[in-house]
Coordinates of C-alpha atoms in Angstrom, one line a residue:
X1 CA 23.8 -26.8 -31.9
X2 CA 21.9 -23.6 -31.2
X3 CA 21.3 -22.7 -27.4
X4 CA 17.9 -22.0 -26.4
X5 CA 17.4 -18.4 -25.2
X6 CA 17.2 -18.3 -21.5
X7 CA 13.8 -17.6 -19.8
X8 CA 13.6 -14.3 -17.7
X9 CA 12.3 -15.6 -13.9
X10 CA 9.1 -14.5 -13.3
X11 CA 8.2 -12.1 -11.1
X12 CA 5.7 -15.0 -9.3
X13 CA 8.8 -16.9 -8.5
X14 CA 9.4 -14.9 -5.8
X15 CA 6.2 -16.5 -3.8
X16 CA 7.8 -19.9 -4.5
X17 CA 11.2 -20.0 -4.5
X18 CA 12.5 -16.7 -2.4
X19 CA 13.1 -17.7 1.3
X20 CA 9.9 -17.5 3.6
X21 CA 10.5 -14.8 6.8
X22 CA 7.1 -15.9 8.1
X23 CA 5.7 -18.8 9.6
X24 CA 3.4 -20.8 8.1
X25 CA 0.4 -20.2 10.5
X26 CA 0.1 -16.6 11.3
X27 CA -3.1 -14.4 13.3
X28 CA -4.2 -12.4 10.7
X29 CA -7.5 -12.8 9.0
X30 CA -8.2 -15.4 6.6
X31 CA -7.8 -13.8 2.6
X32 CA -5.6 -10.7 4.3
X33 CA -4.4 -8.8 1.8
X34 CA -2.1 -7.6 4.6
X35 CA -0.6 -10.7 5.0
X36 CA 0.6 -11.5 1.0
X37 CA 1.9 -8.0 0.9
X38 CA 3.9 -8.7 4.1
X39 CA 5.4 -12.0 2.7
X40 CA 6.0 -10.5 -0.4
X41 CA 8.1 -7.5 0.4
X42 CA 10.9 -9.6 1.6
X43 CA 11.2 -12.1 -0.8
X44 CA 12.0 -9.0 -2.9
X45 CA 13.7 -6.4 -0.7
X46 CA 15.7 -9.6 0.6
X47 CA 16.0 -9.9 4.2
X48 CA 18.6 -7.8 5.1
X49 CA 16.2 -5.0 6.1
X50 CA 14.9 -3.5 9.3
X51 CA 11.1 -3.0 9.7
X52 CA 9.5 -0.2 11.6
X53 CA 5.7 -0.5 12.8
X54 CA 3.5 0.3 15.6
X55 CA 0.2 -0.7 16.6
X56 CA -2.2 -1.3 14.3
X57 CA -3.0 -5.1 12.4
X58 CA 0.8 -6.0 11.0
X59 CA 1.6 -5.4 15.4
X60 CA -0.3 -9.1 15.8
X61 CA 2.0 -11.0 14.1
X62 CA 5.4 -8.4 13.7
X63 CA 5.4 -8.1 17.8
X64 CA 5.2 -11.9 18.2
X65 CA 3.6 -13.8 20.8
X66 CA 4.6 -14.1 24.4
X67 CA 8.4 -15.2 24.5
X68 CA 8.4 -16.5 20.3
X69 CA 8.3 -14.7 16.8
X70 CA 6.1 -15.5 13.9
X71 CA 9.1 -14.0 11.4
X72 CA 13.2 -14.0 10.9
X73 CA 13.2 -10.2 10.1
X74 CA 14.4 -7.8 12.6
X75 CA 11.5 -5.1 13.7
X76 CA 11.8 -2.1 16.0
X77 CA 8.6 -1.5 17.5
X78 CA 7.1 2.6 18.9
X79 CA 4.1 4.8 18.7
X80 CA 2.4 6.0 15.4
X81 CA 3.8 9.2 16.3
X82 CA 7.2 7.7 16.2
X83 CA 7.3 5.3 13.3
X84 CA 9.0 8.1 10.6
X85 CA 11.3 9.4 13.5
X86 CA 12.7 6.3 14.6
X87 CA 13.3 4.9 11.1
X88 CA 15.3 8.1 10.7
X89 CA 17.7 7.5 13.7
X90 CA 18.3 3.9 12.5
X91 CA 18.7 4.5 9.3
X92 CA 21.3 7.3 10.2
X93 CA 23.1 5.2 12.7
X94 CA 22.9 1.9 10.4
X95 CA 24.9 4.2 7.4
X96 CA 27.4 5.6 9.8
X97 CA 28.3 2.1 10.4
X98 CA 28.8 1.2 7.1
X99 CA 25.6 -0.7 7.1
X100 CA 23.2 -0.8 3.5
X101 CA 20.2 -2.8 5.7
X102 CA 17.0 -0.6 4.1
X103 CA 14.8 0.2 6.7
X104 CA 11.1 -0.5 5.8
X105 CA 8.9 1.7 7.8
X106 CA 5.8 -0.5 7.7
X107 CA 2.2 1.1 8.9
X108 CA -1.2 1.2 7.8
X109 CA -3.0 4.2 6.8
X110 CA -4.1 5.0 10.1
X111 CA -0.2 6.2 11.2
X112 CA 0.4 6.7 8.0
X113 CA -2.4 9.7 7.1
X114 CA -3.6 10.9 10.4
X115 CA -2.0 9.7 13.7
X116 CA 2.2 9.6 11.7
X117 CA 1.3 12.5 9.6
X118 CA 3.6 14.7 10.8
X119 CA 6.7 12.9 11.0
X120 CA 6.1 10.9 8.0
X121 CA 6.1 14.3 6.5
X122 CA 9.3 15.3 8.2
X123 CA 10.9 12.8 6.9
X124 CA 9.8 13.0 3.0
X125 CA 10.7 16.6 3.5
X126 CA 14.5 15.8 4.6
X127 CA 14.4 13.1 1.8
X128 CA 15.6 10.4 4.8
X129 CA 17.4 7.5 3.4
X130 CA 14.3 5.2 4.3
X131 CA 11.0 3.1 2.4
X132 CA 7.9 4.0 3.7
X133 CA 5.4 1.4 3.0
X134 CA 1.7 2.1 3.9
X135 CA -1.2 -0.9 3.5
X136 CA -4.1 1.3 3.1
X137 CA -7.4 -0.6 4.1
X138 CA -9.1 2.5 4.5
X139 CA -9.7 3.0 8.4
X140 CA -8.3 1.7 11.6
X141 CA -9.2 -1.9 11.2
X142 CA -7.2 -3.8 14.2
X143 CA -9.7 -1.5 16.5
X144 CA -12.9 -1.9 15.4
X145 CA -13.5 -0.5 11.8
X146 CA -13.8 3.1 12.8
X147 CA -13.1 5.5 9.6
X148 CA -9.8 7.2 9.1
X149 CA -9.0 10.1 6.1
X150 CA -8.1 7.5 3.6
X151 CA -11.7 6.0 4.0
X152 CA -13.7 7.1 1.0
X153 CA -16.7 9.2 0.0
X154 CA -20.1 7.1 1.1
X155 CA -18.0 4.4 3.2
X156 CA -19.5 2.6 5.9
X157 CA -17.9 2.3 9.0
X158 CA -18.4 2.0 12.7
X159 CA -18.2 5.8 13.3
X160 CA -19.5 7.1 10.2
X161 CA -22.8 4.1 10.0
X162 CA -25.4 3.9 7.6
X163 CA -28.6 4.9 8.6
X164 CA -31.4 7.2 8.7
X165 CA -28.8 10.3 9.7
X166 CA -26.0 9.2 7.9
X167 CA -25.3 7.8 4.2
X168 CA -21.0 7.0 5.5
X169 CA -18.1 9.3 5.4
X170 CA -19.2 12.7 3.7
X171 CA -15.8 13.5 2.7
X172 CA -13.5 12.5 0.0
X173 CA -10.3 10.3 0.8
X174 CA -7.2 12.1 1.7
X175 CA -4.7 11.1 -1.8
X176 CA -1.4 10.5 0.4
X177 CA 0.8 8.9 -2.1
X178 CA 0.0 12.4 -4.3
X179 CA 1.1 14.4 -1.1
X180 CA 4.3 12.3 -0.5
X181 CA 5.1 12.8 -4.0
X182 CA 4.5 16.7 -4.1
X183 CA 7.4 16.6 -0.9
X184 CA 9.8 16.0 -3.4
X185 CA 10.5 12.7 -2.2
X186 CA 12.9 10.7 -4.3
X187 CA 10.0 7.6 -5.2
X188 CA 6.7 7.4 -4.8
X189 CA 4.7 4.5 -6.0
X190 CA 1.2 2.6 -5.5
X191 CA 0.6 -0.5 -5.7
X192 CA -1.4 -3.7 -5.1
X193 CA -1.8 -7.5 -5.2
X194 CA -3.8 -8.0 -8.1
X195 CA -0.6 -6.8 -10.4
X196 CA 2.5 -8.1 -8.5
X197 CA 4.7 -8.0 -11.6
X198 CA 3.9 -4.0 -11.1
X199 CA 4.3 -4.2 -6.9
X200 CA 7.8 -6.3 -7.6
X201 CA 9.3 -3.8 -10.0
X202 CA 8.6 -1.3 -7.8
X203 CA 9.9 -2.5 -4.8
X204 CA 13.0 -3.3 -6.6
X205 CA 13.1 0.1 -7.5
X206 CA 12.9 1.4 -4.0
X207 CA 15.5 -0.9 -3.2
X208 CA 18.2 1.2 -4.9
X209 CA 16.6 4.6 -4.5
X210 CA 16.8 4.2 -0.9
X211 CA 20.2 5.2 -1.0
X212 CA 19.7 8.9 -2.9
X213 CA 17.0 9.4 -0.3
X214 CA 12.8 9.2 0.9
X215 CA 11.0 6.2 -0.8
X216 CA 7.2 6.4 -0.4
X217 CA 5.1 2.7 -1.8
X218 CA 1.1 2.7 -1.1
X219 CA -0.3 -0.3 -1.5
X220 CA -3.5 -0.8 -1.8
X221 CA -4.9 -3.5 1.0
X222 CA -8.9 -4.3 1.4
X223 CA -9.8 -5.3 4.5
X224 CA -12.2 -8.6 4.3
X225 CA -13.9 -7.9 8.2
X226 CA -13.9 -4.0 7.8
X227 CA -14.9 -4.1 4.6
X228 CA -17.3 -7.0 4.7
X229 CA -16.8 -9.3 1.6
X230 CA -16.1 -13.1 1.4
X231 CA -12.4 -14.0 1.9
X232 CA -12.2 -15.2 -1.5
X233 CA -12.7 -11.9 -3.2
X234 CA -9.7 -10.5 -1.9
X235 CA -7.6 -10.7 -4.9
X236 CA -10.7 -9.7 -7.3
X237 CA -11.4 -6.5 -4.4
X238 CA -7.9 -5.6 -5.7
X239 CA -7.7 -6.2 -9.7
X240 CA -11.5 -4.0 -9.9
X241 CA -10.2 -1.2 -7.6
X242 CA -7.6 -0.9 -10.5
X243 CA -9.6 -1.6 -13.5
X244 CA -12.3 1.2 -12.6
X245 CA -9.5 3.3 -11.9
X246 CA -10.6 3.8 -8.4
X247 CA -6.6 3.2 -7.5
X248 CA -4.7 3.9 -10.4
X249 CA -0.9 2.8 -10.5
X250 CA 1.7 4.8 -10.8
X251 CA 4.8 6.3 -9.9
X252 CA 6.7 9.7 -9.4
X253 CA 10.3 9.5 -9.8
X254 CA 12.1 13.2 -9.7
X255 CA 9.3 15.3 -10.1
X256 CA 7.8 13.4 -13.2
X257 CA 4.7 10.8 -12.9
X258 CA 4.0 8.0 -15.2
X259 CA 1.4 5.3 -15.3
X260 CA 2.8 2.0 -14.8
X261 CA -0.7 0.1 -15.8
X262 CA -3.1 2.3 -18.3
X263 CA -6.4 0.8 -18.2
X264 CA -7.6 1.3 -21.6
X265 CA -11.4 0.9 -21.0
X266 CA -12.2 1.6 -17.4
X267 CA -14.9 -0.1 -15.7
X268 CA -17.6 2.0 -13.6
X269 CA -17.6 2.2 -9.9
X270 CA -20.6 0.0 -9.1
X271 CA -18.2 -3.0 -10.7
X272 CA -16.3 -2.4 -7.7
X273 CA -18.8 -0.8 -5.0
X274 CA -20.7 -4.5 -5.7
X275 CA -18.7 -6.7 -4.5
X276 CA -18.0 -4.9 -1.0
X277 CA -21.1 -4.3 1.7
X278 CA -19.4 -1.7 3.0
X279 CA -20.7 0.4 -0.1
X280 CA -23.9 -1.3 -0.5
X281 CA -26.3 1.2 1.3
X282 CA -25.2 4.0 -2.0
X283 CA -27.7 5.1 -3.7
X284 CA -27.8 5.9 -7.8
X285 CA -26.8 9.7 -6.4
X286 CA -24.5 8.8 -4.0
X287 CA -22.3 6.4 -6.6
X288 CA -22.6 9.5 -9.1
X289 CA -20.8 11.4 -6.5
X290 CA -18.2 8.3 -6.3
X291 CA -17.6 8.2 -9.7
X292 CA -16.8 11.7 -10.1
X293 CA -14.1 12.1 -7.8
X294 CA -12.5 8.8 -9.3
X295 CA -12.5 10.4 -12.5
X296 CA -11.6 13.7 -11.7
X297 CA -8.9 12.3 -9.3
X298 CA -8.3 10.1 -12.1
X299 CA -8.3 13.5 -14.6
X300 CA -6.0 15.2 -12.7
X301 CA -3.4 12.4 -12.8
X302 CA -2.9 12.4 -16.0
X303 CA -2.5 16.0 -16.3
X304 CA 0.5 15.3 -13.9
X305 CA 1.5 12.3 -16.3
X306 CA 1.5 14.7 -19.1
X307 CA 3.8 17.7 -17.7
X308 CA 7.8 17.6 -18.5
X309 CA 6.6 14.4 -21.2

């Protein structure tokens, strides 16, 4: 009798039959992209991890409520300054005591690019035995929707508005995952919902490269109140970002960058820029200007893909 060849698990299993760290009914937003990624990473990593954070919108549910927790994982708590820094001490202290918990530095891009910058740096530089993971919803989102440097060109927000004297943010976004990975640091990665097979094998990855040293994942995270769509669209926010190339996937690993998803026909910025208000003021000119820097952004990627290959 011939045995049937055994199916490999698929990578959605994890949602269903990994153990659950989080309670059922949580604070954050309804469609929070935040919240899959932060029940995802577990059920991969596995739960023998310590996260880092500090304020920002994972601190509503990670801190807890009065004297109870909304999760099983353990999670040291300090400033943005501080996030980088203290994952370093514990990571150091957990190895000298023959302990292989990762610890999952776990911020959004306001620590991560602006307020953390400089420690996050620190550590990439000293290749710290730790995995940074960013949720970049472009700007500080638990306070208000005020802009940070990973919001993009033409991007509404509450301190850059559109209006008669403003058309959004003037400037480009700041490309942190490309930073992290010109450090030197051992992995760097992006990521995002819409391709979890991608987001799985990559945190899987990080998983053993935390032990040679720094581990950087970005994952892209839209913000449904900052960035004013409908709750549903979440998932869709996500799959367009990638399919217009306006967050390419990727990964750096020793120096050399690869594509983890080519998208062989890429769809034009307004297919994205549509379905969020926060972009909806741009003008014909104004989403010219968008759709250069995502292909010459896009442009210089490949270069980077193409060098040592």
């Amino acid at each position: 009798m011939t045995q049937e060849p055994k199916k490999k698990p698929r990578i959605f299993n994890y949602f269903t039959e990994k153990e659950e760290q989080f309670s059922g009914g949580l604070s954050w937003c309804a469609g929070c992209t935040l919240e899959l990624t932060a029940r995802f990473i577990p059920k991969v990593l596995g739960k023998d991890i310590v996260l880092v954070g500090c304020p920002s919108c994972s601190a509503t549910v990670l801190y807890g409520q009065n004297t109870g927790a909304w999760h099983r994982l353990s999670y040291y708590s300090c400033l943005m300054t501080g996030v980088a820094s203290s994952a370093t001490g514990i990571s150091r202290y957990l190895r000298r005591t023959g302990n292989n918990a990762a610890v999952v530095c776990f911020t959004g891009d306001g620590c991560a690019a602006d307020v953390g910058f400089q420690p996050l740096s620190g550590a990439a530089e000293r290749n710290e035995r730790i995995i940074y993971i960013c949720y970049d919803n472009e700007g500080y989102m638990n306070t208000g929707y005020q802009r940070s440097s990973t919001t993009p060109f033409g991007a509404s927000t509450s301190t850059t508005p559109a209006g008669i004297a403003s058309k959004g943010k003037p400037t480009p976004a700041k490309n942190i995952p490309l930073l992290m990975a010109l450090h030197g640091a051992t992995y760097v990665a992006t990521a995002t919902l819409s391709n979890l097979e991608d987001f799985a094998k990559k945190l899987l990855i990080a998983k053993e490269k935390k032990n040679e040293g720094f581990v950087y994942i970005h994952v892209f995270a839209p913000c449904v109140m900052g960035w004013r769509f409908d709750s549903s669209l979440s998932i869709q926010v996500c799959r367009m970002a990638v399919r217009t190339n306006y967050f390419p996937l990727w990964e750096a690993e020793g120096g050399k960058f690869r594509l983890t998803h080519e998208v062989d026909n890429p769809r034009p910025i307004q297919e994205l820029t549509k379905l969020v208000r926060k972009f909806a003021h741009l003008k014909e000119a104004d989403l010219s200007r968008l759709q250069q820097i995502v292909d010459e952004r896009y442009a210089f990627l490949k270069a980077l893909c193409a060098i040592g290959n």
